[in-house]
PDB file of C-alpha atoms in Angstrom:
ATOM      1  CA  MET A 106     117.192 110.085 110.812  1.00  0.00           C
ATOM      2  CA  GLU A 107     116.998 109.152 114.520  1.00  0.00           C
ATOM      3  CA  PRO A 108     119.498 111.621 116.085  1.00  0.00           C
ATOM      4  CA  SER A 109     121.507 109.288 118.342  1.00  0.00           C
ATOM      5  CA  ASN A 110     121.773 106.721 115.547  1.00  0.00           C
ATOM      6  CA  VAL A 111     122.899 109.347 113.016  1.00  0.00           C
ATOM      7  CA  LYS A 112     125.491 110.644 115.486  1.00  0.00           C
ATOM      8  CA  ALA A 113     126.822 107.078 115.847  1.00  0.00           C
ATOM      9  CA  GLY A 114     127.053 106.562 112.082  1.00  0.00           C
ATOM     10  CA  GLY A 115     124.090 104.203 111.989  1.00  0.00           C
ATOM     11  CA  HIS A 116     125.343 101.842 114.686  1.00  0.00           C
ATOM     12  CA  ALA A 117     123.377 102.953 117.774  1.00  0.00           C
ATOM     13  CA  CYS A 118     119.690 102.621 117.061  1.00  0.00           C
ATOM     14  CA  PRO A 119     117.825 102.713 120.385  1.00  0.00           C
ATOM     15  CA  PHE A 120     114.983 100.748 118.793  1.00  0.00           C
ATOM     16  CA  ARG A 121     116.887  97.630 117.666  1.00  0.00           C
ATOM     17  CA  PHE A 122     116.816  98.688 113.996  1.00  0.00           C
ATOM     18  CA  ARG A 123     113.052  98.334 113.665  1.00  0.00           C
ATOM     19  CA  CYS A 124     113.220 100.920 110.885  1.00  0.00           C
ATOM     20  CA  LEU A 125     109.809 100.403 109.306  1.00  0.00           C
ATOM     21  CA  GLY A 126     108.046 101.179 112.582  1.00  0.00           C
ATOM     22  CA  CYS A 127     110.104 104.275 113.370  1.00  0.00           C
ATOM     23  CA  GLY A 128     108.914 107.807 112.698  1.00  0.00           C
ATOM     24  CA  HIS A 129     112.467 108.733 111.756  1.00  0.00           C
ATOM     25  CA  PHE A 130     112.582 106.264 108.834  1.00  0.00           C
ATOM     26  CA  ARG A 131     112.776 107.716 105.314  1.00  0.00           C
ATOM     27  CA  THR A 132     113.257 106.094 101.921  1.00  0.00           C
ATOM     28  CA  ASP A 133     112.995 106.899  98.235  1.00  0.00           C
ATOM     29  CA  ALA A 134     112.674 105.152  94.875  1.00  0.00           C
ATOM     30  CA  SER A 135     116.415 104.492  94.732  1.00  0.00           C
ATOM     31  CA  TYR A 136     115.994 101.970  97.570  1.00  0.00           C
ATOM     32  CA  LEU A 137     113.165 100.022  95.898  1.00  0.00           C
ATOM     33  CA  PRO A 138     115.359  96.993  95.019  1.00  0.00           C
ATOM     34  CA  GLU A 139     116.593  96.796  98.632  1.00  0.00           C
ATOM     35  CA  LEU A 140     113.046  97.097  99.962  1.00  0.00           C
ATOM     36  CA  LYS A 141     111.925  94.231  97.707  1.00  0.00           C
ATOM     37  CA  ASP A 142     114.924  92.128  98.751  1.00  0.00           C
ATOM     38  CA  TYR A 143     114.147  92.851 102.401  1.00  0.00           C
ATOM     39  CA  LEU A 144     110.534  91.726 101.885  1.00  0.00           C
ATOM     40  CA  ALA A 145     111.748  88.473 100.320  1.00  0.00           C
ATOM     41  CA  THR A 146     114.125  87.989 103.262  1.00  0.00           C
ATOM     42  CA  LEU A 147     111.341  88.580 105.805  1.00  0.00           C
ATOM     43  CA  LEU A 148     109.099  86.080 104.039  1.00  0.00           C
ATOM     44  CA  ARG A 149     111.866  83.450 103.931  1.00  0.00           C
ATOM     45  CA  ASP A 150     112.735  84.067 107.588  1.00  0.00           C
ATOM     46  CA  ARG A 151     109.105  83.752 108.623  1.00  0.00           C
ATOM     47  CA  GLU A 152     108.722  80.433 106.822  1.00  0.00           C
ATOM     48  CA  ARG A 153     111.982  79.088 108.249  1.00  0.00           C
ATOM     49  CA  VAL A 154     111.040  80.067 111.818  1.00  0.00           C
ATOM     50  CA  LEU A 155     107.496  78.722 111.539  1.00  0.00           C
ATOM     51  CA  ALA A 156     108.752  75.434 110.092  1.00  0.00           C
ATOM     52  CA  THR A 157     111.219  74.683 112.877  1.00  0.00           C
ATOM     53  CA  GLY A 158     110.320  72.426 115.757  1.00  0.00           C
ATOM     54  CA  GLU A 159     113.344  73.545 117.764  1.00  0.00           C
ATOM     55  CA  LEU A 160     111.815  76.686 119.247  1.00  0.00           C
ATOM     56  CA  ASP A 161     109.383  77.219 122.077  1.00  0.00           C
ATOM     57  CA  SER A 162     106.294  79.152 121.015  1.00  0.00           C
ATOM     58  CA  TRP A 163     107.458  82.383 122.707  1.00  0.00           C
ATOM     59  CA  ALA A 164     110.831  82.169 120.941  1.00  0.00           C
ATOM     60  CA  ARG A 165     109.143  81.460 117.606  1.00  0.00           C
ATOM     61  CA  ALA A 166     106.903  84.517 118.076  1.00  0.00           C
ATOM     62  CA  GLU A 167     109.944  86.683 118.885  1.00  0.00           C
ATOM     63  CA  ALA A 168     112.068  85.380 116.005  1.00  0.00           C
ATOM     64  CA  ALA A 169     109.466  85.449 113.238  1.00  0.00           C
ATOM     65  CA  PRO A 170     108.937  88.734 111.399  1.00  0.00           C
ATOM     66  CA  SER A 171     105.487  90.018 112.280  1.00  0.00           C
ATOM     67  CA  GLU A 172     102.604  90.229 109.851  1.00  0.00           C
ATOM     68  CA  THR A 173     102.484  93.931 110.716  1.00  0.00           C
ATOM     69  CA  GLU A 174     106.091  94.469 109.628  1.00  0.00           C
ATOM     70  CA  ILE A 175     105.567  92.479 106.428  1.00  0.00           C
ATOM     71  CA  GLY A 176     102.352  94.384 105.691  1.00  0.00           C
ATOM     72  CA  LYS A 177     103.984  97.749 106.379  1.00  0.00           C
ATOM     73  CA  LEU A 178     106.838  96.889 104.005  1.00  0.00           C
ATOM     74  CA  ARG A 179     104.407  95.781 101.292  1.00  0.00           C
ATOM     75  CA  GLN A 180     102.497  99.064 101.688  1.00  0.00           C
ATOM     76  CA  LEU A 181     105.715 101.054 101.441  1.00  0.00           C
ATOM     77  CA  ILE A 182     106.789  99.234  98.278  1.00  0.00           C
ATOM     78  CA  HIS A 183     103.355  99.760  96.708  1.00  0.00           C
ATOM     79  CA  ARG A 184     103.370 103.452  97.674  1.00  0.00           C
ATOM     80  CA  VAL A 185     106.779 103.999  96.014  1.00  0.00           C
ATOM     81  CA  GLU A 186     105.692 102.053  92.909  1.00  0.00           C
ATOM     82  CA  ASP A 187     102.352 103.880  92.722  1.00  0.00           C
ATOM     83  CA  SER A 188     104.117 107.239  93.038  1.00  0.00           C
ATOM     84  CA  MET A 189     106.405 106.287  90.175  1.00  0.00           C
ATOM     85  CA  ASP A 190     103.426 105.170  88.071  1.00  0.00           C
ATOM     86  CA  GLU A 191     101.766 108.584  88.507  1.00  0.00           C
ATOM     87  CA  LEU A 192     104.711 110.385  86.912  1.00  0.00           C
ATOM     88  CA  THR A 193     105.090 111.287  83.284  1.00  0.00           C
ATOM     89  CA  ASP A 194     107.348 109.013  81.250  1.00  0.00           C
ATOM     90  CA  GLU A 195     109.981 111.760  81.157  1.00  0.00           C
ATOM     91  CA  ASP A 196     109.907 112.325  84.943  1.00  0.00           C
ATOM     92  CA  ARG A 197     109.945 108.576  85.611  1.00  0.00           C
ATOM     93  CA  GLU A 198     113.000 108.190  83.369  1.00  0.00           C
ATOM     94  CA  GLN A 199     114.810 111.040  85.132  1.00  0.00           C
ATOM     95  CA  ILE A 200     114.134 109.478  88.536  1.00  0.00           C
ATOM     96  CA  LYS A 201     115.315 106.080  87.306  1.00  0.00           C
ATOM     97  CA  GLU A 202     118.533 107.660  86.021  1.00  0.00           C
ATOM     98  CA  ALA A 203     119.070 109.508  89.322  1.00  0.00           C
ATOM     99  CA  ALA A 204     118.350 106.319  91.288  1.00  0.00           C
ATOM    100  CA  THR A 205     120.861 104.411  89.171  1.00  0.00           C
ATOM    101  CA  ALA A 206     123.504 107.063  89.849  1.00  0.00           C
ATOM    102  CA  LEU A 207     122.754 106.951  93.592  1.00  0.00           C
ATOM    103  CA  ARG A 208     122.924 103.160  93.645  1.00  0.00           C
ATOM    104  CA  ARG A 209     126.301 103.209  91.847  1.00  0.00           C
ATOM    105  CA  THR A 210     127.623 105.771  94.321  1.00  0.00           C
ATOM    106  CA  ARG A 211     126.448 103.709  97.286  1.00  0.00           C
ATOM    107  CA  GLN A 212     128.474 100.760  95.971  1.00  0.00           C
ATOM    108  CA  VAL A 213     131.744 102.668  96.254  1.00  0.00           C
ATOM    109  CA  VAL A 214     131.042 105.183  99.041  1.00  0.00           C
ATOM    110  CA  ASP A 215     130.526 103.895 102.574  1.00  0.00           C
ATOM    111  CA  LEU A 216     127.937 106.113 104.220  1.00  0.00           C
ATOM    112  CA  GLY A 217     128.421 104.350 107.547  1.00  0.00           C
ATOM    113  CA  MET A 218     124.845 103.121 107.677  1.00  0.00           C
ATOM    114  CA  PRO A 219     123.825  99.571 108.558  1.00  0.00           C
ATOM    115  CA  VAL A 220     122.546  97.158 105.965  1.00  0.00           C
ATOM    116  CA  ILE A 221     119.141  95.711 106.686  1.00  0.00           C
ATOM    117  CA  GLY A 222     119.673  91.988 106.967  1.00  0.00           C
ATOM    118  CA  SER A 223     117.727  89.048 108.122  1.00  0.00           C
ATOM    119  CA  PHE A 224     115.959  89.643 111.437  1.00  0.00           C
ATOM    120  CA  VAL A 225     116.605  86.023 112.357  1.00  0.00           C
ATOM    121  CA  ASP A 226     120.326  86.430 111.636  1.00  0.00           C
ATOM    122  CA  GLN A 227     120.448  89.666 113.664  1.00  0.00           C
ATOM    123  CA  THR A 228     118.733  87.961 116.582  1.00  0.00           C
ATOM    124  CA  ARG A 229     121.160  85.054 116.462  1.00  0.00           C
ATOM    125  CA  ASN A 230     124.137  87.418 116.399  1.00  0.00           C
ATOM    126  CA  GLU A 231     122.828  89.449 119.346  1.00  0.00           C
ATOM    127  CA  HIS A 232     122.721  86.420 121.607  1.00  0.00           C
ATOM    128  CA  ARG A 233     126.013  84.738 120.719  1.00  0.00           C
ATOM    129  CA  PRO A 234     128.475  84.539 123.627  1.00  0.00           C
TER     130      PRO A 234
END
């Protein structure tokens, strides 16, 4: 929802796509699978960066996803799941059906928004000549 990024179709975030820390960030239950995949990616990236001996300590600290980001994502996932758990079975089923329809639509309609990928991969791509 950050105005300059929306105007640029999702390709001009002034905050280097640090979505979880941005007050403009919004999500819903239809993105739960992507949020869980992103958490798994952050955890893999962190382990890969911490295991390498090829980086100076400052570079390792910059490249590794922070514990704060990982914790914030875990909280977000739990909040969405807890909200779903508080619903009646009928309401939960309706939301699951709506989320499925949204997810199908997203597969065929390009909304022009970036896909959250690996932070390590994004960093590598930013610095390639």
